mmCIF file of C-alpha atoms in Angstrom:
data_model
loop_
_atom_site.group_PDB
_atom_site.id
_atom_site.type_symbol
_atom_site.label_atom_id
_atom_site.label_comp_id
_atom_site.label_asym_id
_atom_site.label_seq_id
_atom_site.Cartn_x
_atom_site.Cartn_y
_atom_site.Cartn_z
ATOM 1 C CA MET A 28 70.281 -76.223 3.887
ATOM 2 C CA ASP A 29 66.366 -76.356 3.608
ATOM 3 C CA ASN A 30 65.790 -79.155 1.644
ATOM 4 C CA LYS A 31 68.373 -81.520 3.854
ATOM 5 C CA ILE A 32 66.091 -80.286 6.874
ATOM 6 C CA SER A 33 62.628 -81.201 4.681
ATOM 7 C CA SER A 34 64.608 -84.346 3.834
ATOM 8 C CA LEU A 35 65.375 -85.588 7.676
ATOM 9 C CA GLU A 36 61.863 -84.118 8.389
ATOM 10 C CA GLU A 37 60.641 -86.801 6.059
ATOM 11 C CA THR A 38 62.548 -89.811 7.179
ATOM 12 C CA ALA A 39 61.549 -88.958 10.966
ATOM 13 C CA PHE A 40 57.933 -88.843 10.541
ATOM 14 C CA PHE A 41 59.139 -92.256 7.906
ATOM 15 C CA SER A 42 60.255 -94.351 9.764
ATOM 16 C CA GLN A 43 56.427 -93.201 12.740
ATOM 17 C CA LEU A 44 55.752 -95.501 10.501
ATOM 18 C CA MET A 45 57.569 -97.968 9.977
ATOM 19 C CA HIS A 46 56.352 -99.090 13.655
ATOM 20 C CA SER A 47 52.959 -99.873 12.434
ATOM 21 C CA CYS A 48 53.394 -100.933 9.569
ATOM 22 C CA SER A 49 56.070 -102.998 7.704
ATOM 23 C CA VAL A 50 57.535 -101.624 3.674
ATOM 24 C CA LEU A 51 56.175 -104.553 2.707
ATOM 25 C CA GLN A 52 52.922 -104.045 3.812
ATOM 26 C CA LEU A 53 52.377 -100.614 2.433
ATOM 27 C CA LEU A 54 53.716 -100.814 -1.570
ATOM 28 C CA LYS A 55 51.175 -103.179 -0.754
ATOM 29 C CA GLN A 56 48.825 -101.302 -0.076
ATOM 30 C CA VAL A 57 50.092 -98.403 -2.232
ATOM 31 C CA LEU A 58 50.109 -100.342 -5.362
ATOM 32 C CA MET A 59 47.388 -102.650 -4.983
ATOM 33 C CA HIS A 60 44.575 -100.150 -4.086
ATOM 34 C CA SER A 61 46.071 -96.956 -5.587
ATOM 35 C CA HIS A 62 42.827 -95.274 -7.861
ATOM 36 C CA HIS A 63 45.886 -94.804 -10.464
ATOM 37 C CA ALA A 64 47.023 -96.828 -12.715
ATOM 38 C CA ILE A 65 50.604 -97.236 -12.162
ATOM 39 C CA VAL A 66 53.431 -99.451 -13.587
ATOM 40 C CA VAL A 67 57.432 -100.067 -12.496
ATOM 41 C CA THR A 68 59.452 -101.034 -14.496
ATOM 42 C CA ASN A 69 63.556 -102.401 -14.412
ATOM 43 C CA ALA A 70 65.981 -99.302 -14.458
ATOM 44 C CA ASP A 71 67.889 -101.025 -17.875
ATOM 45 C CA HIS A 72 67.101 -98.876 -20.611
ATOM 46 C CA ILE A 73 69.060 -100.982 -22.976
ATOM 47 C CA LYS A 74 66.991 -103.391 -22.663
ATOM 48 C CA GLY A 75 63.951 -100.361 -22.631
ATOM 49 C CA TYR A 76 62.533 -100.349 -19.456
ATOM 50 C CA PRO A 77 60.851 -104.598 -18.872
ATOM 51 C CA ILE A 78 58.003 -104.887 -16.653
ATOM 52 C CA VAL A 79 58.038 -105.868 -13.359
ATOM 53 C CA TYR A 80 54.521 -104.450 -11.409
ATOM 54 C CA ALA A 81 51.615 -103.763 -13.162
ATOM 55 C CA ASN A 82 49.051 -102.084 -10.891
ATOM 56 C CA ARG A 83 45.365 -103.624 -11.394
ATOM 57 C CA VAL A 84 44.366 -99.752 -12.222
ATOM 58 C CA PHE A 85 47.188 -100.391 -15.652
ATOM 59 C CA CYS A 86 46.497 -103.696 -16.128
ATOM 60 C CA GLU A 87 42.674 -101.677 -16.727
ATOM 61 C CA HIS A 88 43.227 -99.225 -18.789
ATOM 62 C CA THR A 89 45.814 -101.401 -20.899
ATOM 63 C CA GLY A 90 43.290 -104.205 -21.709
ATOM 64 C CA TYR A 91 47.178 -106.738 -20.794
ATOM 65 C CA GLU A 92 47.103 -109.176 -17.644
ATOM 66 C CA LEU A 93 49.342 -108.555 -15.198
ATOM 67 C CA ALA A 94 51.904 -112.178 -17.497
ATOM 68 C CA GLU A 95 51.045 -110.151 -20.347
ATOM 69 C CA LEU A 96 53.203 -107.275 -19.469
ATOM 70 C CA VAL A 97 55.439 -108.200 -17.133
ATOM 71 C CA GLY A 98 58.937 -108.892 -18.860
ATOM 72 C CA HIS A 99 57.942 -106.652 -21.884
ATOM 73 C CA SER A 100 58.795 -102.934 -22.838
ATOM 74 C CA PRO A 101 56.289 -100.279 -21.935
ATOM 75 C CA ARG A 102 56.548 -100.252 -25.916
ATOM 76 C CA ILE A 103 54.223 -102.838 -26.709
ATOM 77 C CA LEU A 104 51.634 -100.708 -25.710
ATOM 78 C CA GLN A 105 52.631 -97.766 -28.387
ATOM 79 C CA GLY A 106 51.583 -97.545 -31.763
ATOM 80 C CA PRO A 107 51.592 -95.103 -35.274
ATOM 81 C CA ASP A 108 49.996 -92.421 -33.681
ATOM 82 C CA SER A 109 52.162 -92.135 -30.489
ATOM 83 C CA ASN A 110 54.358 -88.923 -29.694
ATOM 84 C CA HIS A 111 57.814 -89.863 -30.201
ATOM 85 C CA LYS A 112 59.936 -86.967 -29.957
ATOM 86 C CA ILE A 113 58.694 -87.245 -26.117
ATOM 87 C CA ILE A 114 59.027 -90.852 -25.710
ATOM 88 C CA ALA A 115 62.269 -90.144 -27.047
ATOM 89 C CA LYS A 116 63.124 -87.278 -24.281
ATOM 90 C CA ILE A 117 62.727 -90.286 -21.635
ATOM 91 C CA THR A 118 65.324 -91.629 -21.337
ATOM 92 C CA PRO A 119 67.805 -88.379 -21.055
ATOM 93 C CA ALA A 120 65.470 -86.052 -18.839
ATOM 94 C CA LEU A 121 65.604 -89.644 -16.103
ATOM 95 C CA LYS A 122 69.487 -89.406 -16.790
ATOM 96 C CA LYS A 123 69.579 -86.064 -16.377
ATOM 97 C CA ASN A 124 66.820 -85.431 -13.482
ATOM 98 C CA GLY A 125 65.671 -88.824 -12.017
ATOM 99 C CA TYR A 126 61.707 -88.193 -13.826
ATOM 100 C CA PHE A 127 59.833 -87.633 -16.368
ATOM 101 C CA TYR A 128 56.319 -85.934 -17.461
ATOM 102 C CA GLY A 129 54.682 -86.012 -21.034
ATOM 103 C CA SER A 130 51.617 -87.827 -22.483
ATOM 104 C CA SER A 131 51.048 -89.232 -25.200
ATOM 105 C CA ILE A 132 48.877 -91.197 -26.826
ATOM 106 C CA ASN A 133 48.955 -94.676 -25.910
ATOM 107 C CA TYR A 134 47.382 -98.307 -27.601
ATOM 108 C CA ARG A 135 45.183 -100.966 -25.611
ATOM 109 C CA LYS A 136 45.303 -104.661 -26.109
ATOM 110 C CA ASP A 137 42.886 -104.842 -28.455
ATOM 111 C CA GLY A 138 44.164 -102.025 -30.898
ATOM 112 C CA SER A 139 41.780 -98.470 -29.739
ATOM 113 C CA VAL A 140 43.931 -95.913 -28.625
ATOM 114 C CA TYR A 141 43.757 -93.411 -25.903
ATOM 115 C CA PRO A 142 45.387 -90.130 -24.575
ATOM 116 C CA VAL A 143 48.081 -90.904 -21.517
ATOM 117 C CA GLU A 144 50.045 -88.305 -19.331
ATOM 118 C CA TRP A 145 52.726 -89.464 -17.320
ATOM 119 C CA ASN A 146 54.688 -89.160 -14.223
ATOM 120 C CA ILE A 147 58.370 -91.491 -13.743
ATOM 121 C CA SER A 148 60.388 -91.014 -11.059
ATOM 122 C CA GLU A 149 63.286 -93.097 -10.413
ATOM 123 C CA ILE A 150 63.847 -95.522 -7.070
ATOM 124 C CA LYS A 151 67.165 -96.270 -5.721
ATOM 125 C CA ASN A 152 68.419 -98.837 -3.660
ATOM 126 C CA GLU A 153 70.753 -98.111 -0.618
ATOM 127 C CA GLU A 154 73.563 -97.582 -1.893
ATOM 128 C CA GLY A 155 72.459 -94.846 -3.756
ATOM 129 C CA GLU A 156 72.145 -96.375 -6.978
ATOM 130 C CA VAL A 157 68.660 -96.369 -9.741
ATOM 131 C CA THR A 158 67.328 -100.204 -10.161
ATOM 132 C CA HIS A 159 63.890 -99.432 -10.944
ATOM 133 C CA TYR A 160 60.985 -96.805 -11.851
ATOM 134 C CA ILE A 161 57.414 -96.067 -10.545
ATOM 135 C CA SER A 162 54.892 -94.587 -12.938
ATOM 136 C CA MET A 163 51.424 -92.947 -12.267
ATOM 137 C CA GLN A 164 49.628 -92.892 -15.148
ATOM 138 C CA LYS A 165 46.357 -90.422 -16.216
ATOM 139 C CA ASP A 166 43.760 -91.376 -18.893
ATOM 140 C CA LEU A 167 42.925 -88.767 -20.549
ATOM 141 C CA THR A 168 40.442 -89.325 -22.683
ATOM 142 C CA ASN A 169 37.431 -87.441 -20.101
ATOM 143 C CA LEU A 170 39.998 -84.209 -20.244
ATOM 144 C CA LYS A 171 40.354 -85.137 -24.018
ATOM 145 C CA ARG A 172 36.331 -84.695 -24.552
ATOM 146 C CA ILE A 173 35.644 -81.871 -22.636
ATOM 147 C CA ALA A 174 37.921 -79.315 -24.236
ATOM 148 C CA GLU A 175 36.569 -80.764 -27.472
ATOM 149 C CA GLN A 176 33.529 -79.752 -26.534
ATOM 150 C CA ILE A 177 34.811 -76.863 -25.625
ATOM 151 C CA LYS A 178 36.241 -75.622 -28.623
ATOM 152 C CA ASP A 179 33.196 -76.851 -31.078
ATOM 153 C CA THR A 180 30.888 -74.618 -28.722
ATOM 154 C CA ASN A 181 33.477 -71.642 -29.052
ATOM 155 C CA GLU A 182 33.290 -72.288 -32.775
ATOM 156 C CA LEU A 183 28.881 -73.013 -33.351
ATOM 157 C CA PHE A 184 29.127 -69.388 -30.698
ATOM 158 C CA LYS A 185 31.567 -67.519 -33.352
ATOM 159 C CA ARG A 186 29.958 -69.006 -36.541
ATOM 160 C CA PHE A 187 25.978 -67.927 -34.581
ATOM 161 C CA TYR A 188 27.602 -64.386 -33.456
ATOM 162 C CA ALA A 189 28.645 -63.517 -36.985
ATOM 163 C CA VAL A 190 25.335 -63.722 -37.898
ATOM 164 C CA GLN A 191 24.123 -61.791 -35.020
ATOM 165 C CA ALA A 192 26.832 -59.045 -35.070
ATOM 166 C CA LYS A 193 25.459 -57.684 -38.247
ATOM 167 C CA GLU A 194 21.162 -57.866 -37.252
ATOM 168 C CA ASN A 195 22.198 -55.715 -33.888
ATOM 169 C CA GLU A 196 24.872 -52.699 -34.776
ATOM 170 C CA SER A 197 23.209 -51.087 -32.150
ATOM 171 C CA LYS A 198 24.610 -52.506 -29.460
ATOM 172 C CA LEU A 199 28.832 -52.184 -30.512
ATOM 173 C CA GLU A 200 30.126 -52.739 -26.827
ATOM 174 C CA LEU A 201 28.380 -55.430 -26.297
ATOM 175 C CA ASN A 202 29.238 -57.135 -29.650
ATOM 176 C CA LYS A 203 32.941 -56.196 -29.140
ATOM 177 C CA GLN A 204 33.061 -58.256 -25.526
ATOM 178 C CA VAL A 205 31.202 -60.842 -27.158
ATOM 179 C CA VAL A 206 34.115 -61.615 -30.084
ATOM 180 C CA GLU A 207 36.355 -60.857 -27.369
ATOM 181 C CA ALA A 208 35.382 -62.900 -25.000
ATOM 182 C CA ILE A 209 34.907 -65.998 -27.952
ATOM 183 C CA LYS A 210 38.732 -65.190 -29.595
ATOM 184 C CA THR A 211 40.121 -66.094 -25.912
ATOM 185 C CA ASN A 212 38.151 -68.704 -25.374
ATOM 186 C CA GLU A 213 40.043 -70.554 -29.100
ATOM 187 C CA LYS A 214 43.958 -68.366 -27.725
ATOM 188 C CA ILE A 215 43.465 -71.051 -24.811
ATOM 189 C CA TYR A 216 43.261 -73.976 -27.565
ATOM 190 C CA SER A 217 46.214 -72.387 -29.950
ATOM 191 C CA GLY A 218 49.119 -74.176 -31.081
ATOM 192 C CA ASN A 219 50.604 -70.600 -32.393
ATOM 193 C CA LEU A 220 49.897 -68.627 -28.121
ATOM 194 C CA ARG A 221 50.744 -71.609 -25.958
ATOM 195 C CA SER A 222 51.190 -68.665 -22.767
ATOM 196 C CA SER A 223 51.683 -70.364 -19.120
ATOM 197 C CA ASP A 224 48.106 -69.097 -18.340
ATOM 198 C CA ASN A 225 46.826 -71.236 -20.749
ATOM 199 C CA ILE A 226 48.855 -74.418 -19.340
ATOM 200 C CA GLU A 227 47.154 -73.394 -16.123
ATOM 201 C CA LEU A 228 43.785 -73.981 -17.526
ATOM 202 C CA PHE A 229 45.316 -76.791 -19.079
ATOM 203 C CA GLU A 230 48.913 -79.150 -18.273
ATOM 204 C CA GLU A 231 50.978 -79.004 -20.631
ATOM 205 C CA ALA A 232 51.681 -82.602 -21.042
ATOM 206 C CA PHE A 233 47.948 -82.748 -22.352
ATOM 207 C CA PHE A 234 48.940 -80.818 -25.895
ATOM 208 C CA ASP A 235 51.556 -83.639 -26.987
ATOM 209 C CA PHE A 236 49.992 -86.218 -27.563
ATOM 210 C CA SER A 237 51.148 -86.825 -31.183
ATOM 211 C CA PRO A 238 53.022 -85.237 -33.785
ATOM 212 C CA GLY A 239 49.910 -85.395 -35.960
ATOM 213 C CA GLN A 240 48.124 -83.356 -34.245
ATOM 214 C CA MET A 241 47.262 -80.473 -31.907
ATOM 215 C CA GLY A 242 47.776 -82.029 -28.432
ATOM 216 C CA ALA A 243 44.044 -82.610 -27.303
ATOM 217 C CA LEU A 244 42.714 -80.615 -29.392
ATOM 218 C CA GLY A 245 43.372 -81.708 -32.962
ATOM 219 C CA ASN A 246 44.424 -79.037 -35.704
ATOM 220 C CA LYS A 247 41.998 -76.618 -36.110
ATOM 221 C CA MET A 248 42.597 -76.747 -39.921
ATOM 222 C CA ASP A 249 44.183 -79.088 -42.352
ATOM 223 C CA LYS A 250 45.670 -75.536 -44.745
ATOM 224 C CA THR A 251 47.820 -76.999 -47.618
ATOM 225 C CA PRO A 252 48.336 -74.511 -49.983
ATOM 226 C CA VAL A 253 44.811 -72.493 -52.137
ATOM 227 C CA SER A 254 45.277 -69.141 -54.402
ATOM 228 C CA ALA A 255 44.427 -66.358 -53.672
ATOM 229 C CA THR A 256 41.891 -67.520 -57.150
ATOM 230 C CA GLU A 257 41.051 -69.678 -55.681
ATOM 231 C CA PHE A 258 40.180 -68.507 -52.305
ATOM 232 C CA TRP A 259 38.161 -66.128 -54.646
ATOM 233 C CA GLN A 260 36.298 -68.178 -55.919
ATOM 234 C CA GLU A 261 34.928 -70.017 -52.533
ATOM 235 C CA SER A 262 34.915 -67.075 -50.235
ATOM 236 C CA PRO A 263 34.367 -63.901 -52.368
ATOM 237 C CA ILE A 264 34.519 -61.584 -48.710
ATOM 238 C CA ALA A 265 31.833 -58.542 -48.640
ATOM 239 C CA ARG A 266 33.134 -54.919 -50.383
ATOM 240 C CA ASP A 267 32.899 -52.607 -47.434
ATOM 241 C CA ASP A 268 34.938 -55.360 -44.750
ATOM 242 C CA ILE A 269 37.769 -55.108 -47.067
ATOM 243 C CA ILE A 270 37.739 -51.335 -47.319
ATOM 244 C CA SER A 271 37.402 -51.668 -42.701
ATOM 245 C CA LEU A 272 40.586 -54.487 -42.831
ATOM 246 C CA THR A 273 42.493 -51.832 -45.687
ATOM 247 C CA GLU A 274 42.168 -48.832 -44.039
ATOM 248 C CA SER A 275 42.478 -50.232 -40.607
ATOM 249 C CA ILE A 276 46.902 -51.560 -42.220
ATOM 250 C CA ARG A 277 46.696 -47.418 -43.536
ATOM 251 C CA GLU A 278 46.324 -46.432 -40.558
ATOM 252 C CA LEU A 279 48.558 -48.470 -38.268
ATOM 253 C CA ASP A 280 51.287 -47.890 -40.934
ATOM 254 C CA ALA A 281 51.648 -43.939 -40.075
ATOM 255 C CA GLU A 282 50.732 -45.039 -36.157
ATOM 256 C CA ILE A 283 53.385 -47.144 -36.710
ATOM 257 C CA GLY A 284 55.530 -43.914 -38.023
ATOM 258 C CA LEU A 285 54.505 -41.775 -35.281
ATOM 259 C CA ALA A 286 56.139 -44.284 -32.510
ATOM 260 C CA GLU A 287 58.954 -44.688 -34.045
ATOM 261 C CA ALA A 288 60.082 -40.690 -33.801
ATOM 262 C CA LEU A 289 57.527 -39.545 -30.588
ATOM 263 C CA ASN A 290 57.599 -43.640 -28.425
ATOM 264 C CA SER A 291 54.016 -42.348 -26.676
ATOM 265 C CA GLN A 292 52.141 -44.305 -24.664
ATOM 266 C CA LYS A 293 49.417 -42.807 -26.343
ATOM 267 C CA ASN A 294 51.109 -43.845 -30.124
ATOM 268 C CA TYR A 295 51.039 -47.647 -28.207
ATOM 269 C CA GLN A 296 47.485 -47.259 -26.920
ATOM 270 C CA THR A 297 45.724 -46.053 -30.740
ATOM 271 C CA ILE A 298 48.353 -49.186 -32.872
ATOM 272 C CA ALA A 299 47.318 -51.236 -30.259
ATOM 273 C CA LYS A 300 43.784 -49.945 -31.201
ATOM 274 C CA TYR A 301 43.526 -51.177 -35.099
ATOM 275 C CA MET A 302 45.664 -54.019 -34.384
ATOM 276 C CA LYS A 303 42.419 -55.305 -32.869
ATOM 277 C CA GLU A 304 40.082 -53.938 -35.648
ATOM 278 C CA VAL A 305 42.699 -56.344 -38.487
ATOM 279 C CA ALA A 306 42.562 -59.236 -36.170
ATOM 280 C CA ASN A 307 38.523 -58.756 -35.756
ATOM 281 C CA GLY A 308 38.039 -58.725 -39.291
ATOM 282 C CA LEU A 309 40.270 -61.478 -40.583
ATOM 283 C CA TYR A 310 39.396 -63.884 -37.529
ATOM 284 C CA PHE A 311 35.333 -64.317 -38.630
ATOM 285 C CA CYS A 312 37.081 -64.944 -42.253
ATOM 286 C CA VAL A 313 37.808 -68.994 -40.676
ATOM 287 C CA GLU A 314 40.738 -69.327 -43.162
ATOM 288 C CA PHE A 315 43.136 -67.107 -41.164
ATOM 289 C CA ASN A 316 42.583 -67.661 -36.643
ATOM 290 C CA ASP A 317 45.195 -68.805 -35.679
ATOM 291 C CA GLY A 318 47.445 -65.098 -38.161
ATOM 292 C CA ALA A 319 44.054 -62.827 -36.284
ATOM 293 C CA LEU A 320 44.806 -64.368 -33.576
ATOM 294 C CA ILE A 321 48.608 -64.359 -33.273
ATOM 295 C CA ILE A 322 47.390 -60.195 -34.311
ATOM 296 C CA ASP A 323 45.313 -60.142 -31.143
ATOM 297 C CA GLU A 324 47.728 -60.843 -28.436
ATOM 298 C CA VAL A 325 50.322 -57.724 -29.525
ATOM 299 C CA ALA A 326 47.230 -54.975 -29.490
ATOM 300 C CA ASN A 327 47.327 -56.861 -25.927
ATOM 301 C CA LYS A 328 50.404 -56.422 -25.394
ATOM 302 C CA LEU A 329 51.270 -53.201 -26.504
ATOM 303 C CA ALA A 330 48.313 -51.982 -24.934
ATOM 304 C CA GLN A 331 48.782 -52.611 -21.264
ATOM 305 C CA LEU A 332 52.422 -52.062 -21.657
ATOM 306 C CA ASP A 333 53.452 -49.827 -18.209
ATOM 307 C CA SER A 334 56.968 -48.455 -20.445
ATOM 308 C CA THR A 335 57.187 -47.591 -24.147
ATOM 309 C CA ASP A 336 61.422 -47.792 -22.790
ATOM 310 C CA ASP A 337 61.771 -51.281 -24.900
ATOM 311 C CA VAL A 338 58.975 -51.361 -27.294
ATOM 312 C CA PRO A 339 60.878 -53.084 -30.579
ATOM 313 C CA THR A 340 59.093 -50.542 -32.994
ATOM 314 C CA GLU A 341 61.298 -52.150 -35.866
ATOM 315 C CA MET A 342 60.040 -54.917 -34.978
ATOM 316 C CA LEU A 343 56.343 -53.835 -34.814
ATOM 317 C CA ALA A 344 57.534 -51.493 -38.365
ATOM 318 C CA MET A 345 58.876 -55.857 -39.700
ATOM 319 C CA PHE A 346 55.373 -56.735 -37.981
ATOM 320 C CA ASN A 347 53.142 -54.227 -39.423
ATOM 321 C CA LYS A 348 54.226 -54.908 -43.074
ATOM 322 C CA ASP A 349 54.350 -58.545 -42.946
ATOM 323 C CA VAL A 350 51.107 -58.035 -42.386
ATOM 324 C CA SER A 351 50.431 -55.679 -44.886
ATOM 325 C CA ASP A 352 51.847 -57.735 -47.626
ATOM 326 C CA TRP A 353 50.411 -60.384 -46.637
ATOM 327 C CA ILE A 354 46.775 -58.317 -46.516
ATOM 328 C CA ASP A 355 47.330 -56.168 -49.933
ATOM 329 C CA SER A 356 48.065 -60.509 -51.766
ATOM 330 C CA VAL A 357 45.268 -62.549 -50.776
ATOM 331 C CA PHE A 358 42.256 -59.512 -50.776
ATOM 332 C CA VAL A 359 43.780 -55.717 -53.220
ATOM 333 C CA LEU A 360 46.437 -57.711 -55.271
ATOM 334 C CA LYS A 361 44.452 -61.309 -54.414
ATOM 335 C CA ASN A 362 47.622 -62.776 -56.460
ATOM 336 C CA ALA A 363 49.075 -64.521 -53.496
ATOM 337 C CA GLU A 364 50.239 -68.268 -54.763
ATOM 338 C CA ASN A 365 49.331 -69.858 -51.644
ATOM 339 C CA ILE A 366 47.298 -67.164 -49.380
ATOM 340 C CA PHE A 367 48.235 -68.460 -45.911
ATOM 341 C CA SER A 368 52.167 -67.757 -46.420
ATOM 342 C CA GLY A 369 51.754 -64.433 -45.851
ATOM 343 C CA GLU A 370 49.359 -65.551 -42.265
ATOM 344 C CA ASN A 371 53.058 -68.093 -41.786
ATOM 345 C CA ASP A 372 55.030 -65.188 -41.782
ATOM 346 C CA THR A 373 52.126 -62.689 -39.722
ATOM 347 C CA ILE A 374 52.595 -65.707 -37.122
ATOM 348 C CA ALA A 375 56.515 -65.814 -37.597
ATOM 349 C CA ALA A 376 56.839 -62.710 -36.872
ATOM 350 C CA GLY A 377 54.078 -61.859 -34.091
ATOM 351 C CA ASN A 378 55.943 -64.868 -32.372
ATOM 352 C CA GLN A 379 59.135 -62.624 -32.177
ATOM 353 C CA LEU A 380 57.730 -59.607 -30.959
ATOM 354 C CA LEU A 381 55.686 -61.560 -28.311
ATOM 355 C CA ALA A 382 58.534 -62.855 -27.280
ATOM 356 C CA LEU A 383 60.413 -58.914 -27.454
ATOM 357 C CA LEU A 384 57.090 -57.209 -25.098
ATOM 358 C CA LYS A 385 57.139 -59.492 -22.646
#
């Protein structure tokens, strides 16, 4: 009923507007003078939604003249790095919902690329038939550049902190606050921890430019298989740090055992504390940032529990076993054929656990 009333109100106000301005004049003003890139296509998906109109801003973004675009499918703007998985969702979404929201990489006439966000809506005639689609598009180049600067600054500060913390061990509380701030920043662009909180900062489509990239921020690193032997040749870790890491894991085993028996809030607070220590130890080993952030997020969820009634203790124990096996294979036994296999298992188990803790 509310939707009907709202629709009637909109129709009434629109009718009043039409007394002082013709529909054609209004449409002309909206399309030609908008600051947004706008393209209107035919609704014929078999022919690839041929373009019937594109405004000046759209032409400037793409490098094409209007006459060069009309009659062509928007596919003229696609290329190798376009996210074809996202593009394949357009037609089903339009048929089901009448609109689509997403993003990809577009190619200009000169071959240069730019990230773009689409907001596509259907246009119906008086009989209710869909005749056209209108798409408002936003160039995300500047937003991408800002996000990359944030990422680079975070990485630079992390390296700086790793050195400074050793020289200022007396400032433990400040050190903890700094580490938490760095990890929180990195979670914003972590592909494994995409959350509603992150989406409030960066629109969801912002992460969907290309299937070969992690959205706006690109892959954090190329994790080609590396054996533990190779890892230790290139990345020796201080003995004290390994001892601290393994001790935290053993303490975790004991606390999780108690939690299965007692299921008390205090147990989970202690578990969260030791998980934080493990995460921090791994986080400054740059190869394992992804796994460290998952462990840290599980710790955060456990620390924030309002009730322990529904905590999946068996899943928690399995998650800790994955973490323990991974750390043993890389840092203790040093027999991992691929140091990232254990991290992948940890990430998968961590995501399952996080889904149950929400």
